[in-house]
Short mmCIF file of C-alpha atoms and ligand atoms in Angstrom, two decimals:
data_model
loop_
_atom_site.label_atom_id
_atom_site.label_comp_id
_atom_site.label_asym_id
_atom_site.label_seq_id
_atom_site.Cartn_x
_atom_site.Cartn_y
_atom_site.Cartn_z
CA UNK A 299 0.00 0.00 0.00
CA UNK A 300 1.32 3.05 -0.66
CA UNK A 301 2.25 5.56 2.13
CA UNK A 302 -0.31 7.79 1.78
CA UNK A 303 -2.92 5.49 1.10
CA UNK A 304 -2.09 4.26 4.82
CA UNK A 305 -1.86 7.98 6.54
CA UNK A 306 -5.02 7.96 5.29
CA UNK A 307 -6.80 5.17 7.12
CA UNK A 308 -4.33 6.04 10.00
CA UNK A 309 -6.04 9.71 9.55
CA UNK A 310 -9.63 7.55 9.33
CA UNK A 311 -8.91 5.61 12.69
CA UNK A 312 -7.93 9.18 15.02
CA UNK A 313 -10.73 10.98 13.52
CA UNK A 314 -13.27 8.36 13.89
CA UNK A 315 -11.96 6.10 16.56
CA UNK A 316 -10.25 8.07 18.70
CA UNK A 317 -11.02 11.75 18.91
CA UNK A 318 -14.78 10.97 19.70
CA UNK A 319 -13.71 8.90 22.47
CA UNK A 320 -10.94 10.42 23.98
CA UNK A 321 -12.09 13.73 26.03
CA UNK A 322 -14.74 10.70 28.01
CA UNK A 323 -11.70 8.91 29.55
CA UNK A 324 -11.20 9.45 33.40
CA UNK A 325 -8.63 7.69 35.11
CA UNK A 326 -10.21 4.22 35.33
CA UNK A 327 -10.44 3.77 31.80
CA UNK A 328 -7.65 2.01 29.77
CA UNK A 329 -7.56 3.45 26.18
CA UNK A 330 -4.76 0.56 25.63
CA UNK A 331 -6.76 -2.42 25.57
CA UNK A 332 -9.78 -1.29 23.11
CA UNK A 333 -7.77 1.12 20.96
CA UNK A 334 -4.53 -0.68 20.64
CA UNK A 335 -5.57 -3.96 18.77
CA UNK A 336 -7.48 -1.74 15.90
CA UNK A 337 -4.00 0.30 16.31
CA UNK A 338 -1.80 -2.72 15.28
CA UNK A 339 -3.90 -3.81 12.73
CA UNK A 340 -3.54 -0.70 10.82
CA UNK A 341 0.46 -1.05 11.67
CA UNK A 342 0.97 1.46 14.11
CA UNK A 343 2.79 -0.73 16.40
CA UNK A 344 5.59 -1.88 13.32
CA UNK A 345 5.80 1.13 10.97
CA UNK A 346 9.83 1.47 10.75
CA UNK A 347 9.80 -2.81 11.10
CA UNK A 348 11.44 -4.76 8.48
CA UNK A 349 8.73 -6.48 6.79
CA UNK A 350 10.69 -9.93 7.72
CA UNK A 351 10.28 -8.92 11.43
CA UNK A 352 6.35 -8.33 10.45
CA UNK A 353 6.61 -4.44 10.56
CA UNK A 354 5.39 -2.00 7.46
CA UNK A 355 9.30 -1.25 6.51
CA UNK A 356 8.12 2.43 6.13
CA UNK A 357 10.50 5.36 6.76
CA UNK A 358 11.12 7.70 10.12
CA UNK A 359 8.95 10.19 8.18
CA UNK A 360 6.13 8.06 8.13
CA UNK A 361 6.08 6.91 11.74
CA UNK A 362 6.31 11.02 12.72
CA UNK A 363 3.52 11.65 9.98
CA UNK A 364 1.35 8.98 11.81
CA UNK A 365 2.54 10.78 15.52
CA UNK A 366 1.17 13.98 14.20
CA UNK A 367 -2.02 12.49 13.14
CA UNK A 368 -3.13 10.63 16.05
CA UNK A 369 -1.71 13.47 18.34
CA UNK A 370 -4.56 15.85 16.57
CA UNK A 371 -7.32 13.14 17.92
CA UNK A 372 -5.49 12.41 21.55
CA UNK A 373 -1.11 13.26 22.33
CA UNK A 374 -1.34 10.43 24.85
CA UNK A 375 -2.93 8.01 22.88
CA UNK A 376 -0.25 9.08 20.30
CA UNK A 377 2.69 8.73 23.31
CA UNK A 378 1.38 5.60 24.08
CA UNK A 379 1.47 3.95 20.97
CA UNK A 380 4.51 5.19 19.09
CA UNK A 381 6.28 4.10 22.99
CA UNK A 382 5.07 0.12 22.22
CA UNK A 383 5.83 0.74 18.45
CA UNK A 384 9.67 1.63 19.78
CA UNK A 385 10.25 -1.13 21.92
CA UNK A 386 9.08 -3.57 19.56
CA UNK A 387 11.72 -1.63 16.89
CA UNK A 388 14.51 -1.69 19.38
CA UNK A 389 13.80 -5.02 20.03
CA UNK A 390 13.62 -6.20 16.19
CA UNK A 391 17.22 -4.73 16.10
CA UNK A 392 18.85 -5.66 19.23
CA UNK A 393 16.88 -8.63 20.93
CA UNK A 394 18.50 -12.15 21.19
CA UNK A 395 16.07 -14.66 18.70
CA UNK A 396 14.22 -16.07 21.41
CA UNK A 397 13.66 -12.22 23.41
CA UNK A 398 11.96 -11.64 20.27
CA UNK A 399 9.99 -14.72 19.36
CA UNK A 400 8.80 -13.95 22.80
CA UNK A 401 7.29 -10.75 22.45
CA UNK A 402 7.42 -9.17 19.47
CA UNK A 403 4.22 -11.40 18.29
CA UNK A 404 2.32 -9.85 20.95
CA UNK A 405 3.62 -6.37 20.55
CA UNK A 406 2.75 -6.28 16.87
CA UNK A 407 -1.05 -7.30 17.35
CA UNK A 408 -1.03 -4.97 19.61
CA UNK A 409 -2.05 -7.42 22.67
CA UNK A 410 0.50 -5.85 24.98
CA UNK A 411 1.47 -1.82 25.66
CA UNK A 412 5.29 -1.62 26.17
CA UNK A 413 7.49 0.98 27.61
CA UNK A 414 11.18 2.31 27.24
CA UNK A 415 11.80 3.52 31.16
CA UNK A 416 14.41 6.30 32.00
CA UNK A 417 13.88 8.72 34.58
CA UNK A 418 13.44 7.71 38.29
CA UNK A 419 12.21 9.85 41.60
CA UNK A 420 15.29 11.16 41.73
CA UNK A 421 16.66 11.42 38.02
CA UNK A 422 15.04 13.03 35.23
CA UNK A 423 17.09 15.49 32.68
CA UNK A 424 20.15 14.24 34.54
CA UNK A 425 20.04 10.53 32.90
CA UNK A 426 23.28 9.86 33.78
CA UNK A 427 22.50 9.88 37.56
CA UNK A 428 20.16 6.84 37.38
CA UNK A 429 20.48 4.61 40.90
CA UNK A 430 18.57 1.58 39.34
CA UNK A 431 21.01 -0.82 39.52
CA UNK A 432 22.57 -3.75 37.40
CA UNK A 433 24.84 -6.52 39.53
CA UNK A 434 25.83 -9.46 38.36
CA UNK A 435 24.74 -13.18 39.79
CA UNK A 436 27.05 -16.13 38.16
CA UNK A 437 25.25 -15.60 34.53
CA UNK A 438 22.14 -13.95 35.59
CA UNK A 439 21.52 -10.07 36.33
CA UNK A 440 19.91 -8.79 39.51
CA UNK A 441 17.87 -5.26 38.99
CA UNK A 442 17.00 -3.08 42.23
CA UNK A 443 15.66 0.22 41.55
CA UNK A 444 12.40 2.16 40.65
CA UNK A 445 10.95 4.05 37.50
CA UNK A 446 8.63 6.83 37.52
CA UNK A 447 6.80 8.86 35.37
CA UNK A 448 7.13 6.43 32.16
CA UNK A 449 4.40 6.47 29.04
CA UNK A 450 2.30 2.86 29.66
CA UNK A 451 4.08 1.78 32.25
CA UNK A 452 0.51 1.39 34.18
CA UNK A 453 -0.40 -1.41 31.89
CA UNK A 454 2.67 -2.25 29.98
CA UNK A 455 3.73 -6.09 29.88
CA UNK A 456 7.30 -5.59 29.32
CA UNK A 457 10.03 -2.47 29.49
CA UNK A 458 13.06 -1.69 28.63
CA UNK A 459 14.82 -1.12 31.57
CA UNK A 460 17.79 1.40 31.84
CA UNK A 461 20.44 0.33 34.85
CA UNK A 462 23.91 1.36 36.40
CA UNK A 463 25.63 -1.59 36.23
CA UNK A 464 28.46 0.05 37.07
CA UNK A 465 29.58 3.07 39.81
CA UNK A 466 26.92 5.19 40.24
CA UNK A 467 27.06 8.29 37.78
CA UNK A 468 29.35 6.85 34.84
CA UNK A 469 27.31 7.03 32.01
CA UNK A 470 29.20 4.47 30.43
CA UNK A 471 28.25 1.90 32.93
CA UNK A 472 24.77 2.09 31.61
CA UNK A 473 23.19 -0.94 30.02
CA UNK A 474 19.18 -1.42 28.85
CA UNK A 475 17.07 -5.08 30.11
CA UNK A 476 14.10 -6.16 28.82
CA UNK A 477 11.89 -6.87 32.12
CA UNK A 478 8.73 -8.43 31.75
CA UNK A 479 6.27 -6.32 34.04
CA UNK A 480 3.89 -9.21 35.10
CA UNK A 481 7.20 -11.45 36.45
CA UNK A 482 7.79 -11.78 40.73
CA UNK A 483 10.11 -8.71 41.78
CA UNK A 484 8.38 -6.40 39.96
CA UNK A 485 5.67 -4.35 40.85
CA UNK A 486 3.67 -1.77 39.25
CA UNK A 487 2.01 1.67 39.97
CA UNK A 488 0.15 4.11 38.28
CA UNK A 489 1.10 7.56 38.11
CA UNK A 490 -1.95 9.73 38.39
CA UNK A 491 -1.80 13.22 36.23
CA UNK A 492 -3.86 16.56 36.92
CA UNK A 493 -3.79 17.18 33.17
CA UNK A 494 -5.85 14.19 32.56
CA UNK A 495 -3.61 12.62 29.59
CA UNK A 496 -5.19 9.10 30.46
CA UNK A 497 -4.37 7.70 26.96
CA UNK A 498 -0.50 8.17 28.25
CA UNK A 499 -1.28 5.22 30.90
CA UNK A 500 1.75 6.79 32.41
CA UNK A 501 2.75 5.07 35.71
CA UNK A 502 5.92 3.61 37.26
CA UNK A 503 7.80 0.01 38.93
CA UNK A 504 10.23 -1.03 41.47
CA UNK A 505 12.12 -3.95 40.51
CA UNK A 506 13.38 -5.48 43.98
CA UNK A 507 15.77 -8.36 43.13
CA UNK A 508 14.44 -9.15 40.09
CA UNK A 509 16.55 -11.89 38.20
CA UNK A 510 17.14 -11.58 34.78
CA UNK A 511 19.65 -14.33 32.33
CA UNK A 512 21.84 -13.16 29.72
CA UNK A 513 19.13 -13.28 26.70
CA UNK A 514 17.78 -10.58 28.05
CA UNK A 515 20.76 -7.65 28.21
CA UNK A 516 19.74 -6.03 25.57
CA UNK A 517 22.30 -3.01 25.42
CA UNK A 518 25.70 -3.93 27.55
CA UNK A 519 27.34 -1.15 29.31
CA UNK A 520 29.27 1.74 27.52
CA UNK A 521 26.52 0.97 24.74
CA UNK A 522 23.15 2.17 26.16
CA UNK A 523 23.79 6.10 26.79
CA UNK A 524 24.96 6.56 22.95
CA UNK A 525 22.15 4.72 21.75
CA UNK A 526 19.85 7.00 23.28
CA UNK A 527 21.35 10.01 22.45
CA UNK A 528 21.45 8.84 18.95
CA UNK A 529 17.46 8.01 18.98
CA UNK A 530 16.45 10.43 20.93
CA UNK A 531 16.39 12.85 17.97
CA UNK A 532 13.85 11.27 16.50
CA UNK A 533 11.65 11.10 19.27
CA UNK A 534 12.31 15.02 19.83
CA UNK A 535 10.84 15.25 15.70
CA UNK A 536 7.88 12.96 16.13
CA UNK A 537 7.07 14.74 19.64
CA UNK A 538 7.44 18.29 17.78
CA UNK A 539 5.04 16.70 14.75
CA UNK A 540 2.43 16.11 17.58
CA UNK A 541 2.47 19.36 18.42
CA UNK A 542 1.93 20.27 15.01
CA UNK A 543 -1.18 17.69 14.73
CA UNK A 544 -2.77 19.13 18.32
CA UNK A 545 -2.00 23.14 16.59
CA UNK A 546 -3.47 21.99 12.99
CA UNK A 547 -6.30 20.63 14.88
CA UNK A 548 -6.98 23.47 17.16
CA UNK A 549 -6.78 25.95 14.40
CA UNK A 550 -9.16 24.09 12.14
CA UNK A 551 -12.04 23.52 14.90
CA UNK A 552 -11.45 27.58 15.66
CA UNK A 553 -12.21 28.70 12.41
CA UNK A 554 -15.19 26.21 11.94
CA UNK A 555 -16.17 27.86 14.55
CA UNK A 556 -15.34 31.55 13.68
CA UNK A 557 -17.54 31.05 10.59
CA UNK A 558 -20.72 29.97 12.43
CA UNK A 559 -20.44 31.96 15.48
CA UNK A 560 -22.45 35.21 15.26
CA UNK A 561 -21.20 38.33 16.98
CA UNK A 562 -22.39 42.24 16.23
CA UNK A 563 -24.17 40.65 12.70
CA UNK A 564 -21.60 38.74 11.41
CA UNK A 565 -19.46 35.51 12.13
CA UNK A 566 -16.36 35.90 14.48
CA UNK A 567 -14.42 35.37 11.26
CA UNK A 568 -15.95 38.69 10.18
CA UNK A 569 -14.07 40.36 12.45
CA UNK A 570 -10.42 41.69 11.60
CA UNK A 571 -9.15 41.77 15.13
CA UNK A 572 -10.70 37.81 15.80
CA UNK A 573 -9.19 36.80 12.34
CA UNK A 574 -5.80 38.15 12.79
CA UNK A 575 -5.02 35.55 16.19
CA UNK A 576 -5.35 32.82 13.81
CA UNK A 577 -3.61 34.02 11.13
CA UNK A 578 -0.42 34.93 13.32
CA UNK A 579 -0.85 31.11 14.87
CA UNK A 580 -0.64 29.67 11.11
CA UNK A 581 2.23 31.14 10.10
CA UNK A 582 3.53 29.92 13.65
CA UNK A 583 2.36 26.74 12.42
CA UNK A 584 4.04 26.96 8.81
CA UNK A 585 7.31 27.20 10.27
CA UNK A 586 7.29 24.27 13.24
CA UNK A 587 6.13 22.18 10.05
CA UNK A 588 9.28 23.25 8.01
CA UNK A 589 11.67 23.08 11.03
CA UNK A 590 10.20 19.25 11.13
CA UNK A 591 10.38 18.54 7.95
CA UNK A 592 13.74 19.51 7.29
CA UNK A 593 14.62 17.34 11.00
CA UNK A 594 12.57 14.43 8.72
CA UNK A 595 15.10 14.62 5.99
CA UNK A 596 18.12 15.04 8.48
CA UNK A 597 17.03 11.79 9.94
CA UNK A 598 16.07 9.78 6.84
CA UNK A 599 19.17 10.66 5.26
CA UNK A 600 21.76 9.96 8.16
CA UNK A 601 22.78 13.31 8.16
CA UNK A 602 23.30 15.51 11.22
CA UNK A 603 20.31 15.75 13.11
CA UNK A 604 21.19 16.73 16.57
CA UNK A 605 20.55 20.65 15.65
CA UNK A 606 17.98 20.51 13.54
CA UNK A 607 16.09 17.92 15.85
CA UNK A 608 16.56 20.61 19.10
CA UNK A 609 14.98 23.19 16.92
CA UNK A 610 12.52 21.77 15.59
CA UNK A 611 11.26 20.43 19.24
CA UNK A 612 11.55 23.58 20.94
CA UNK A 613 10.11 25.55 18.29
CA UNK A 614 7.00 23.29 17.89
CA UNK A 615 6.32 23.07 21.69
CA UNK A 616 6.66 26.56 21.88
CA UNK A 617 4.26 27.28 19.06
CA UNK A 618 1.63 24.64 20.89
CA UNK A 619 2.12 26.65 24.50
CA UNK A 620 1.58 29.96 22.83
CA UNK A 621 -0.78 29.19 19.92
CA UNK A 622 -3.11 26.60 22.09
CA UNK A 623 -4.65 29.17 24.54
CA UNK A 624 -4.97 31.78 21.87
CA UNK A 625 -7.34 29.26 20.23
CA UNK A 626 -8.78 28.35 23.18
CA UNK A 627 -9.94 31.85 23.84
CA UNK A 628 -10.64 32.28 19.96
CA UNK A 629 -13.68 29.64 20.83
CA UNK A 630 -15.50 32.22 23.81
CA UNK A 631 -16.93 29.84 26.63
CA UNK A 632 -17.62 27.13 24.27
CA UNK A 633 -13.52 26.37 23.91
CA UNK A 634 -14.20 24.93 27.75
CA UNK A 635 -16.87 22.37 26.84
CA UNK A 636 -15.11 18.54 27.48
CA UNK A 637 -16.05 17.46 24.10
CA UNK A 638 -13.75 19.71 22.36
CA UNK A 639 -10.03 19.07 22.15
CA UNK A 640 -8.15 22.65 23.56
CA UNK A 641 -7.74 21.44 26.85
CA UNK A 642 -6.29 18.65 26.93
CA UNK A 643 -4.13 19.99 23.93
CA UNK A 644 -2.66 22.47 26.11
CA UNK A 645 -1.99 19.75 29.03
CA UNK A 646 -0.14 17.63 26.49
CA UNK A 647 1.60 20.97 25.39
CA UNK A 648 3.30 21.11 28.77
CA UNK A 649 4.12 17.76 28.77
CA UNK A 650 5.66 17.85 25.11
CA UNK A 651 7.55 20.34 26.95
CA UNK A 652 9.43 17.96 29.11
CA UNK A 653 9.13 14.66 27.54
CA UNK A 654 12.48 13.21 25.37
CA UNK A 655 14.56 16.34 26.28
CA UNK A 656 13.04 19.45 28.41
CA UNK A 657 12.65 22.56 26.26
CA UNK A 658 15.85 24.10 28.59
CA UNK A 659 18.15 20.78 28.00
CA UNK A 660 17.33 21.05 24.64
CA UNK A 661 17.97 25.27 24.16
CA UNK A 662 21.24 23.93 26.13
CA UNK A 663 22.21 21.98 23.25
CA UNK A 664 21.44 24.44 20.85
CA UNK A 665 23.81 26.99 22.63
CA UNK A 666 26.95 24.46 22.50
CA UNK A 667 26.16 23.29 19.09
CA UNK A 668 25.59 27.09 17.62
CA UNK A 669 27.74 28.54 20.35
CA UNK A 670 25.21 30.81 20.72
CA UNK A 671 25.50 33.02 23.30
CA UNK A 672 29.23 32.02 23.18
CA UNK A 673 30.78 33.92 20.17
CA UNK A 674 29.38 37.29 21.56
CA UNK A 675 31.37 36.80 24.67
CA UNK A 676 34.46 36.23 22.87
CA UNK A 677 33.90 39.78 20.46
CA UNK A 678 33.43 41.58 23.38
CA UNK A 679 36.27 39.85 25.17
CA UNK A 680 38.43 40.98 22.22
CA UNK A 681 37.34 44.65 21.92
C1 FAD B 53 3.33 12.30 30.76
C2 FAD B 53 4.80 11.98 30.86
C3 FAD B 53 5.29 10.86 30.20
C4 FAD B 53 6.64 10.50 30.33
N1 FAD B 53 7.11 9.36 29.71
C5 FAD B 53 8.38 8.95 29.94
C6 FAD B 53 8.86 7.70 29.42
O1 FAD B 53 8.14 6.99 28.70
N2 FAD B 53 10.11 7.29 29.75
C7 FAD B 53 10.93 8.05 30.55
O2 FAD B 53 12.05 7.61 30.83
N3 FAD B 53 10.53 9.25 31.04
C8 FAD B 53 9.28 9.72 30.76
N4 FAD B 53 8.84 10.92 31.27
C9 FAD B 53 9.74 11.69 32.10
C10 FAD B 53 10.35 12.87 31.36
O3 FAD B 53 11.33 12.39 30.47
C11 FAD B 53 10.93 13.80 32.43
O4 FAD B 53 9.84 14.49 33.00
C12 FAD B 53 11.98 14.76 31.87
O5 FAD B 53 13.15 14.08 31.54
C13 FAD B 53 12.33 15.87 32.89
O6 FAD B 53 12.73 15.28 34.09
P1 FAD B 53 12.03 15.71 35.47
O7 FAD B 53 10.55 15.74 35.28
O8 FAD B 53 12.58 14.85 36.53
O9 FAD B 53 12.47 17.21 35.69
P2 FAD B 53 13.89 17.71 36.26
O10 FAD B 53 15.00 17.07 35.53
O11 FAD B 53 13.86 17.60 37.74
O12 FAD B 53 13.81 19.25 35.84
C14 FAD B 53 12.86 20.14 36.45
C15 FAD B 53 12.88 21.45 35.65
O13 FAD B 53 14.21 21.99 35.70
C16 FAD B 53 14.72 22.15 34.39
N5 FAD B 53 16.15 21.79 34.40
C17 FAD B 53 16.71 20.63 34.81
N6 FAD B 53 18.03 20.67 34.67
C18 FAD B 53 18.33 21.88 34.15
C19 FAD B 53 19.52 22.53 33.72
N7 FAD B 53 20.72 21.91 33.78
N8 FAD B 53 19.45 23.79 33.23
C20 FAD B 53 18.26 24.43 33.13
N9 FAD B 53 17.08 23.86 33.49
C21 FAD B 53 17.12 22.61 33.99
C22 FAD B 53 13.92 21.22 33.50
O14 FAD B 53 13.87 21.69 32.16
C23 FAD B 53 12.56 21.26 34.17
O15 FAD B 53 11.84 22.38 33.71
C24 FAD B 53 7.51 11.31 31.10
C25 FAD B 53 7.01 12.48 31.73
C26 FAD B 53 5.67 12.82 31.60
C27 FAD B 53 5.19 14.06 32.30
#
């Protein structure tokens, strides 16, 4: 099928499947299990797959195309399910054969959520200073340690588990597990939100002595920090093409509305001063999209995408914090009503903010790869 044959049923399923559902779900409900088998079915959970591993083979683009899509209907149904469609990647790449015939089955019909589990209570931007730990026991592993705040870790059936298998605070000691969720020695909580993102299913785990053999070592120390720092740019694009989707789909149900609403004899859209918001918030959005799509094409090509990935992150989150509550108040009272989207838009906003790089680490990196900030110094040191 061609690839835009299949954004278009992927379009098909948010609109019709999800965004009717999603601004119902309190925090008892579990999105997951009805929405993820239709999910896999259309490929959502093996997009970037090799068709021999039973994935759609499709490009980076395609998977951030679908992100954006689904993020217009619900972002944490769209965290949630490009977070199982990344474990089941990693694992089609790195797994041991029998790791894989384990789970990737399951992953790809969607009968299990998975999760890729970083930050702890006390570790967050600072990845480095993780305190889960790694030991070895003859040719087993033993993991001690707790997660928090991770995308489906509520509901997930398996994680991939970054440890310190070495001195605490040497990134190169790192190493990723894959920890099945539902096994003794591990124990799972959810991780209740005020912004309502219940599609996320975020939650956390302790793992206290939980025994692991060799098969399941996924990344070995001095391996795992690189790798994430090398996919991590693509998460930042796909996150910043959600916040495109949740902007595009703001903007559009605003200036339905601007053309029905009557004010002073005419529709809202009638009105220069109304008209000009959303104006200034498309051209906000014409530029996220061509910071994203140029991030795309540094990613699909293997060229350097650190930068451009930064960038394009920031700049999209930024355009979703500012642009969202200008729409919002665009729509008069009605913008408040449950059934429409702005709300929980400008929850997931704030969490786009902080999710796969916070918008600070990330203007961080910008200043040391621009040396922004830096080369003024040095003029004015010199003059
Ligand atoms: C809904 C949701 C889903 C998530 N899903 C996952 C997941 O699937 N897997 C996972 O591993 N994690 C996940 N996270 C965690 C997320 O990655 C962290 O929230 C993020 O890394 C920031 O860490 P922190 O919240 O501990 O904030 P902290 O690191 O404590 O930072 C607090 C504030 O200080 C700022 N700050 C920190 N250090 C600096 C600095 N050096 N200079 C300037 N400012 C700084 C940050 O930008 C932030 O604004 C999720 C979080 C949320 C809210």
């Amino acid at each position: 099928m061609a690839q835009t044959d299949w954004l278009s049923q992927v379009a098909a399923f948010a609109t019709h499947q999800v965004a009717p559902v999603a601004g119902a779900w309190g925090p008892a409900d579990r999105p997951g299990r009805d929405l993820l088998p239709p999910a896999a079915l259309l490929g959502l959970t093996g997009i970037e797959l090799p068709v021999a591993e039973g994935g759609l083979g499709l490009p980076f683009g395609a998977k951030a195309r679908a992100c954006e899509v689904l993020a217009a209907a619900d972002f944490g149904f769209a965290m949630s399910v490009v977070n199982t469609h990344n474990v089941a990647a990693k694992l089609a790449l790195c797994a041991a054969s029998e790791v894989k015939a384990r789970w990737l089955p399951d992953l790809l019909d969607g009968r299990i959520s998975a999760c890729t589990a970083l930050t702890e209570p006390g570790a967050g931007s600072d990845f480095a200073a993780i305190r889960m730990t790694a030991r070895r026991d003859g040719g087993d592993w033993i993991l001690d340690g707790e997660k928090t705040w991770i995308t489906n870790a509520r509901h997930a059936g398996l994680a991939i588990v970054y440890a310190q298998c070495g001195e605490l605070g040497d990134r190169d000691g790192i190493g990723a597990f894959v920890v099945d969720l539902k096994a003794p020695g591990a124990e799972r909580f959810a991780r209740e939100s005020a912004f309502s993102q219940v599609g996320t299913g975020t939650g956390g785990f302790r793992l206290n002595r939980y025994r692991l053999d060799e098969s399941n070592l996924l990344l070995e120390p001095g391996t795992a920090f690189r790798s994430i720092l090398s996919e991590i740019n693509g998460a930042r694009v796909y996150v910043a093409a959600m916040c495109c989707g949740m902007v595009q789909a703001a903007l559009e149900a605003a200036t339905e509305y601007g053309a029905e609403r009557q004010s002073f004899g005419r529709p809202l859209a009638g009105h220069q001063a109304w008209r000009l918001d959303l104006a200034r918030c498309a051209t906000q959005l014409a530029a996220a999209r061509a910071l994203v799509a140029q991030a795309i094409a540094a990613i699909e090509t293997d060229s350097e995408a650190q930068l451009l990935s930064a960038q394009a992150k920031i700049h999209a989150v930024d355009v979703a914090q500012a642009q969202l509550p200008v729409l919002l108040h665009a729509m008069g009272a009605e913008g408040l009503a449950p059934e429409r989207p702005f709300a929980r838009h400008l929850a997931a906003a704030q969490i786009a903010a902080l999710t796969d790089g916070s918008t600070e680490m990330l203007l961080e990196r910008v200043a040391q790869l621009t040396r922004a900030g830096t080369v003024r110094a040095t003029q004015s040191n010199r003059r």
